[in-house]
Tab-separated table of C-alpha atoms (C1' of nucleotides) in Angstrom:
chain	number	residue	atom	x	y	z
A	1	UNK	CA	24.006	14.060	27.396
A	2	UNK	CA	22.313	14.472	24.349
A	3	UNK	CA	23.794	12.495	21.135
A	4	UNK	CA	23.819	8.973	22.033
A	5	UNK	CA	22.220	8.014	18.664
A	6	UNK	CA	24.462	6.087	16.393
A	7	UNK	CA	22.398	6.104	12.994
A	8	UNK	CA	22.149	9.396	11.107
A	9	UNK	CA	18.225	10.945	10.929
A	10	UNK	CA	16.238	10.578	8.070
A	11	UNK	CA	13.108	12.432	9.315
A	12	UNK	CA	12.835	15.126	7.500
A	13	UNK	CA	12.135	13.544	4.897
A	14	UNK	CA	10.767	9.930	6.034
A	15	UNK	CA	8.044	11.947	7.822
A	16	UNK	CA	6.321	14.206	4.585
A	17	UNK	CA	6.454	11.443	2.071
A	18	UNK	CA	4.808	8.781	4.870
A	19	UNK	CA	2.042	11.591	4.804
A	20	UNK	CA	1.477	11.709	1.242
A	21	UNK	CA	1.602	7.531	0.960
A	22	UNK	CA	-0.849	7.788	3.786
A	23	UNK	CA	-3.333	9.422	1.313
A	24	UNK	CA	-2.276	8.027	-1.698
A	25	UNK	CA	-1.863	4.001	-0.216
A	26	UNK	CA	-3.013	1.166	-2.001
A	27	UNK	CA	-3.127	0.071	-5.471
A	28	UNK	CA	-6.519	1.748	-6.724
A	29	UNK	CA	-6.130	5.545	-5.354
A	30	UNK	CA	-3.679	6.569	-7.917
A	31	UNK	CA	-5.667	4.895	-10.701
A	32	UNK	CA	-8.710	6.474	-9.943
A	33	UNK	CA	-7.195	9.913	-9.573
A	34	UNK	CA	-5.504	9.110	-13.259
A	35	UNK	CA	-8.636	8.180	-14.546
A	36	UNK	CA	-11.317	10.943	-13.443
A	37	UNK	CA	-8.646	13.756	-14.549
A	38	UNK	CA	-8.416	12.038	-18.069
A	39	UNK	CA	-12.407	12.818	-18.162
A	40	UNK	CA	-14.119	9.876	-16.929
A	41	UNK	CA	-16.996	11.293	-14.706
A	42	UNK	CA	-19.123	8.063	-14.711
A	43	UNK	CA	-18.922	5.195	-11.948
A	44	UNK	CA	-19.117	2.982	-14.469
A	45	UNK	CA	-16.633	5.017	-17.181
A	46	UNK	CA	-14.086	4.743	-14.206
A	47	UNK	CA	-14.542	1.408	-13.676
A	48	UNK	CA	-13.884	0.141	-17.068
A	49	UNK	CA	-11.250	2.329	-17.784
A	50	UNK	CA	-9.155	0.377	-14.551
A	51	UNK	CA	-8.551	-2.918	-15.316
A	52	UNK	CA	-9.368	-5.645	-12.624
A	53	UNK	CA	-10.663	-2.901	-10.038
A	54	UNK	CA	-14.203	-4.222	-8.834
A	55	UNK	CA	-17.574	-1.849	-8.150
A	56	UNK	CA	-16.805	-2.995	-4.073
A	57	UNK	CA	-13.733	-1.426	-4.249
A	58	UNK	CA	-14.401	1.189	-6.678
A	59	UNK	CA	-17.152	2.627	-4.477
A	60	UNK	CA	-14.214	2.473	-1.054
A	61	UNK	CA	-12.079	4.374	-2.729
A	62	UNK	CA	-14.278	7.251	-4.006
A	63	UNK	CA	-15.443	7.970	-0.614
A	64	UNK	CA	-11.732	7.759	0.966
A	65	UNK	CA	-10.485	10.200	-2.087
A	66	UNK	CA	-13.978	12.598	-1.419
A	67	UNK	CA	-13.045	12.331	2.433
A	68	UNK	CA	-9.351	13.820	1.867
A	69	UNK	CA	-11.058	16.547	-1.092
A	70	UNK	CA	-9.055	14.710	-4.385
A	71	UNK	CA	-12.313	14.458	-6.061
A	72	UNK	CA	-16.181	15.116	-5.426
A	73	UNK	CA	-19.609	13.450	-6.108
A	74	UNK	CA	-21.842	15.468	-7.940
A	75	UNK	CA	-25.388	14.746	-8.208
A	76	UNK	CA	-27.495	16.095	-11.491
A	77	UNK	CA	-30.828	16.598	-10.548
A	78	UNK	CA	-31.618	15.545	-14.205
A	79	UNK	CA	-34.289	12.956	-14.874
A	80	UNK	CA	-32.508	10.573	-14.491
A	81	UNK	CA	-30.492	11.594	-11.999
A	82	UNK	CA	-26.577	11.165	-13.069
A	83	UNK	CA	-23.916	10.794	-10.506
A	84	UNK	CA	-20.663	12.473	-11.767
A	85	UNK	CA	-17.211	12.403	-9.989
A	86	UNK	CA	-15.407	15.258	-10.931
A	87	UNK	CA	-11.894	16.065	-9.849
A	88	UNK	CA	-10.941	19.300	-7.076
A	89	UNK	CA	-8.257	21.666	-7.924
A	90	UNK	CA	-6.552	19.975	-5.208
A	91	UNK	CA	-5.913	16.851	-7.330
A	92	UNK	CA	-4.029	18.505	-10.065
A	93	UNK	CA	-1.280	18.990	-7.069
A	94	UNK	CA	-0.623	15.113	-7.361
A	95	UNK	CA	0.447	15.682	-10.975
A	96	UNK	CA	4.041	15.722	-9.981
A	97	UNK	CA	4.256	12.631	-8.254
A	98	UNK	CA	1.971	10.702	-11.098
A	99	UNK	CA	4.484	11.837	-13.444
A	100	UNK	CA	7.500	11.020	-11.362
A	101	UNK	CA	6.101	7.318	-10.849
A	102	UNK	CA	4.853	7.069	-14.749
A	103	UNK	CA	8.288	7.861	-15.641
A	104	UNK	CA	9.789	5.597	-13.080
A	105	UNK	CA	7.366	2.852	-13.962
A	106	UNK	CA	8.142	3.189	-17.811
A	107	UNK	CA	11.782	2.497	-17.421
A	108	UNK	CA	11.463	0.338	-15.055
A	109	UNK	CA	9.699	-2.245	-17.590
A	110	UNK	CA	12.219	-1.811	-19.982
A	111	UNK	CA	15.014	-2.842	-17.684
A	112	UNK	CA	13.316	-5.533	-16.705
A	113	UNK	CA	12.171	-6.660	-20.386
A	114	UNK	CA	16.322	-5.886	-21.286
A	115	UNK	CA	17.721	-8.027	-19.009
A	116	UNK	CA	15.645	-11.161	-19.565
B	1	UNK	CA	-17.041	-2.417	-35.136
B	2	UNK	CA	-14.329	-0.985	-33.050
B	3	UNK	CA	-15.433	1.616	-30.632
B	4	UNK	CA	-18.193	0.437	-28.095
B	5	UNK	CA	-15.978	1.905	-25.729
B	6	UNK	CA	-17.584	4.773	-23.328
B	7	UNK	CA	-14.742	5.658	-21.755
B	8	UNK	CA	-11.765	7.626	-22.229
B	9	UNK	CA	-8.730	5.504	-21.985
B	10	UNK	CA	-5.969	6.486	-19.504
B	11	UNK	CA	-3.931	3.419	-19.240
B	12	UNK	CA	-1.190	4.589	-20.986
B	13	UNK	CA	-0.587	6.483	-17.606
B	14	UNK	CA	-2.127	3.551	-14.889
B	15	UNK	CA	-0.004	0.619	-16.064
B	16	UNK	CA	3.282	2.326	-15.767
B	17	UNK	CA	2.152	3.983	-12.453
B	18	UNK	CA	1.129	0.583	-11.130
B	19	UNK	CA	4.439	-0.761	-12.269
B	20	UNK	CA	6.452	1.421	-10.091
B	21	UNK	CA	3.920	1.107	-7.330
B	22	UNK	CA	4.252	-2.608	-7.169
B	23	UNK	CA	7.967	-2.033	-6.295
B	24	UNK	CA	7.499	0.604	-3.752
B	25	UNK	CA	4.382	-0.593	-2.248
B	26	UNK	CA	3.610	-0.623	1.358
B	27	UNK	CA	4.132	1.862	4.447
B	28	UNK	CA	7.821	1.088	4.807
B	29	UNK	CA	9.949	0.771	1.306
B	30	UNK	CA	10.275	4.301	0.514
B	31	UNK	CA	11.617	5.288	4.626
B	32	UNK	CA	13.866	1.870	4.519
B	33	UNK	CA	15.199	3.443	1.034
B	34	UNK	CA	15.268	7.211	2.119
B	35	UNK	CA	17.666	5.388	5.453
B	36	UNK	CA	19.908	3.812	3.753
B	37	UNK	CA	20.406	6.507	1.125
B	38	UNK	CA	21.123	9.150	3.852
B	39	UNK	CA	23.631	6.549	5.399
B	40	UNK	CA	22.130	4.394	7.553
B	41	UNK	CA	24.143	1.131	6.910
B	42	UNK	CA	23.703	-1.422	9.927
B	43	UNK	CA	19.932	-2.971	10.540
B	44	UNK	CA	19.274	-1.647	13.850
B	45	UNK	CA	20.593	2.032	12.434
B	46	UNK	CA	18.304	1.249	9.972
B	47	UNK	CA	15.394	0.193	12.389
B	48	UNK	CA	16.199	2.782	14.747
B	49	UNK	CA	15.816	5.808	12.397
B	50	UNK	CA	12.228	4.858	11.175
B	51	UNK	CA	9.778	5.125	14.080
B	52	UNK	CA	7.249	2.079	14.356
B	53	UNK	CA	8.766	-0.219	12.300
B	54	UNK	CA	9.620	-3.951	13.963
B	55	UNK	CA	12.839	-6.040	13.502
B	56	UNK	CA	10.117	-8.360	11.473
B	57	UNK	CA	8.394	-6.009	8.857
B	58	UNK	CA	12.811	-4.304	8.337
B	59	UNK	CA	13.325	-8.099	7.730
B	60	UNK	CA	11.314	-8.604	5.161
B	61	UNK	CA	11.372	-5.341	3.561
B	62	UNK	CA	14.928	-5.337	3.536
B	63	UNK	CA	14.597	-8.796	1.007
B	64	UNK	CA	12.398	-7.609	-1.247
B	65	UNK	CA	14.301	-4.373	-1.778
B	66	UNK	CA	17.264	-6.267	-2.272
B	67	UNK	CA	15.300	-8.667	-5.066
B	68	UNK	CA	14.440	-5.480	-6.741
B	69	UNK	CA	18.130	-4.358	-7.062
B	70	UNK	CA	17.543	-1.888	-5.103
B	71	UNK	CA	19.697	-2.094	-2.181
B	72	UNK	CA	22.426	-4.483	-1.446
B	73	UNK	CA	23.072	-6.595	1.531
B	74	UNK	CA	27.301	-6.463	2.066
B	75	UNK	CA	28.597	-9.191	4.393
B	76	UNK	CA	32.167	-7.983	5.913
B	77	UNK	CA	34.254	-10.440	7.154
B	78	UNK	CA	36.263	-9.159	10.110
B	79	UNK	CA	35.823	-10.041	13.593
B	80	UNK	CA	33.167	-10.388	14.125
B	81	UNK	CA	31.089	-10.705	11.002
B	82	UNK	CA	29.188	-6.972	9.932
B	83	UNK	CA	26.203	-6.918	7.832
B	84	UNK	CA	25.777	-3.612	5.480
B	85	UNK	CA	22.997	-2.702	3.805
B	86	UNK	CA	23.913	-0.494	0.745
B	87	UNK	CA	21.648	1.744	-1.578
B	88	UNK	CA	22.991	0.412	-5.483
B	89	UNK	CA	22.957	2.875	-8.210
B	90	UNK	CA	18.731	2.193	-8.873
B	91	UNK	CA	18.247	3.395	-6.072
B	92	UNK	CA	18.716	6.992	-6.754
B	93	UNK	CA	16.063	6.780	-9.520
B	94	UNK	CA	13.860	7.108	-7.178
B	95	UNK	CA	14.928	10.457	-6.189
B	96	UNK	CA	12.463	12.117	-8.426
B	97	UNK	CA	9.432	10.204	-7.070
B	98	UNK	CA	10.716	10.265	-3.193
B	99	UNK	CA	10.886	14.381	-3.568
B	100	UNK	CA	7.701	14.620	-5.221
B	101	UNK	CA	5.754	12.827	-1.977
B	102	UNK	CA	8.198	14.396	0.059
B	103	UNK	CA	7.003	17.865	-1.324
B	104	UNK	CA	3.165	16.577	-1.591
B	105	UNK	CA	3.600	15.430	2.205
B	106	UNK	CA	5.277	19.151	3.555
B	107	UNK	CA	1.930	21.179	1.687
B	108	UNK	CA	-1.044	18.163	3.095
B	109	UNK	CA	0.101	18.508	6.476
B	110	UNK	CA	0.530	22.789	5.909
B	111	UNK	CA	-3.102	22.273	4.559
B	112	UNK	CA	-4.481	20.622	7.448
B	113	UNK	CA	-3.377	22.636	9.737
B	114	UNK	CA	-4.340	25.495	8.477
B	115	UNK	CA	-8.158	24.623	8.432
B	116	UNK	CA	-8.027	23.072	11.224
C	1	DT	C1'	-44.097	-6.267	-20.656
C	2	DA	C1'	-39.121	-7.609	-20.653
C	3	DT	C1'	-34.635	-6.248	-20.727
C	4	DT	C1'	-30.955	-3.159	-19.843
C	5	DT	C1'	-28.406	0.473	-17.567
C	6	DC	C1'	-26.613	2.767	-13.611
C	7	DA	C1'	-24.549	3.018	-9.247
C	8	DC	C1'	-23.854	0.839	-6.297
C	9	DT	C1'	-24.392	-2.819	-1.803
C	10	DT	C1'	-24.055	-7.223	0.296
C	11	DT	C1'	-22.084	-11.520	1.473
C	12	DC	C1'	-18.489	-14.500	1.771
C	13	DC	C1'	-13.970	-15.582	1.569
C	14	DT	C1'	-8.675	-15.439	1.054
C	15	DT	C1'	-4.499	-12.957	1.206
C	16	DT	C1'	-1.409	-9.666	2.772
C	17	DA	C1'	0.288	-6.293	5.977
C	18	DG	C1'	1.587	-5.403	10.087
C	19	DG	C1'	2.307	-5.371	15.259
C	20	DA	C1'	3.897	-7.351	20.051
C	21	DA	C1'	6.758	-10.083	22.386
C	22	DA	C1'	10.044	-13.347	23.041
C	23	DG	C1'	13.804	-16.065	21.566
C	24	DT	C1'	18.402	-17.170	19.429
C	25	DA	C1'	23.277	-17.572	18.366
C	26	DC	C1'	27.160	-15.171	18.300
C	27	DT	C1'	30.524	-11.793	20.012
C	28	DA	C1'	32.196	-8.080	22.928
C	29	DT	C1'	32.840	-5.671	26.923
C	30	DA	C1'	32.994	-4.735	32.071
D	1	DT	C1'	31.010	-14.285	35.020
D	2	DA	C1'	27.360	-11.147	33.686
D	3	DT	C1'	25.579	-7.929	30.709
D	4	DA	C1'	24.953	-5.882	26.337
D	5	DG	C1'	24.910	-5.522	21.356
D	6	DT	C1'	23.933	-7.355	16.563
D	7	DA	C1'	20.955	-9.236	13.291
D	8	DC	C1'	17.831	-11.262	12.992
D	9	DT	C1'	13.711	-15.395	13.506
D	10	DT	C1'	9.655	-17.270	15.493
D	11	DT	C1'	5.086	-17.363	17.168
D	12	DC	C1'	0.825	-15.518	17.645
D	13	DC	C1'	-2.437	-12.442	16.531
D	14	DT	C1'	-5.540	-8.569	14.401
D	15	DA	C1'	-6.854	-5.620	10.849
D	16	DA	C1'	-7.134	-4.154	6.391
D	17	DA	C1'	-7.068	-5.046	1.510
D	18	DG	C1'	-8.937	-7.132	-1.955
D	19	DG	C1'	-11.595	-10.457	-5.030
D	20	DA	C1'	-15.926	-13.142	-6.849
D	21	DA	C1'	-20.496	-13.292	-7.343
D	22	DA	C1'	-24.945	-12.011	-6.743
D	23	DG	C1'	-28.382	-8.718	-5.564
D	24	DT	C1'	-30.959	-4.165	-5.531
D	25	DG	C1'	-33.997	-0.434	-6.876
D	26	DA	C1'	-35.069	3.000	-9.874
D	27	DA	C1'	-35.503	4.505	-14.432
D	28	DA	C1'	-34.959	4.016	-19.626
D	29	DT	C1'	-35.446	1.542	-23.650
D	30	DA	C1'	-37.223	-2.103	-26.972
DNA sequence: TATTTCACTTTCCTTTAGGAAAGTACTATA
DNA sequence: TATAGTACTTTCCTAAAGGAAAGTGAAATA
């Protein structure tokens, strides 16, 4: 008694990437990650540089991407004080799969714009 | 008048990246297409090698994969009628992006348990 | 003094995702 | 005849995501 499974597992590798889409879920965390390591430090900078994402939203997602360390909220004590968002080194490690769905993403416009 | 802009623009890298999220969006596209790549052909094979997932949410998941081209639903006509569900050749594009999370997913949990 | 900027928050609302449980129509097997 | 398997659908429900619009408070600028 032991094998009375009929379908073939899958785990190994349904488990790690349901992991990383349970950081990276939604439409906006991606974005945001894109657009504060291009250099945009400002709440404000983000948020223009994402189409269609709203300051409600905006401010959700910065505190879910500080919460898992992707990014952090620096205060300058300047007068006035300036709120920056910078990216953590641990950010950069998402590189791979930005590129992966850029790439994927790309071509898969141009298929659809081919066939129609 | 040109540049009023603030900002540095990144969406040559969002859009795309949005693209290819729009297709793979969700908790349970990427495990239904990791299943049926690894062999899983029948639906409850299917259901029953992804943990949590309902008859309902395969159901539907399973018809907007197959909109997208991604999989293919394969009626057989013996007695009685089976019902295959088939990876087509897009699907293996996503290779890159599935080992990517599936990497990403392996060194978060590593991470976390480490500090913790 | 009036307006603008910045970084949000608040309220209200709609849509989408997802889960639990049962049902269904057909066929196969004991 | 009774039970089980297959591939779903249906109903009902909750929670989360997301959008639109306005507001807020402090400080800077005109």
């Amino acid at each position: 008694m032991a094998n009375k499974m009929g379908y073939l597992s899958c785990l190994d590798t349904v488990k790690p990437v349901r992991d990383a889409i349970d950081v990276i879920n939604g439409k906006w965390k991606l974005p945001i990650i894109i657009s504060v390591m291009t250099g945009n430090e400002r709440f404000t900078d983000i948020q223009e540089s994402i189409p269609g994402i709203t300051p409600k939203v905006l401010a959700k997602e910065l505190k879910d991407l500080e919460q898992h360390q992707l990014i952090k909220r620096v205060i300058v004590d300047d007068y006035p004080v300036k709120i920056l968002y910078k990216p953590e080194p641990y950010a950069h490690t998402l590189t791979p799969i930005i590129d992966s769905l850029k790439h994927w993403g790309l071509n898969h416009r141009k298929r659809i714009f081919d066939k129609e």
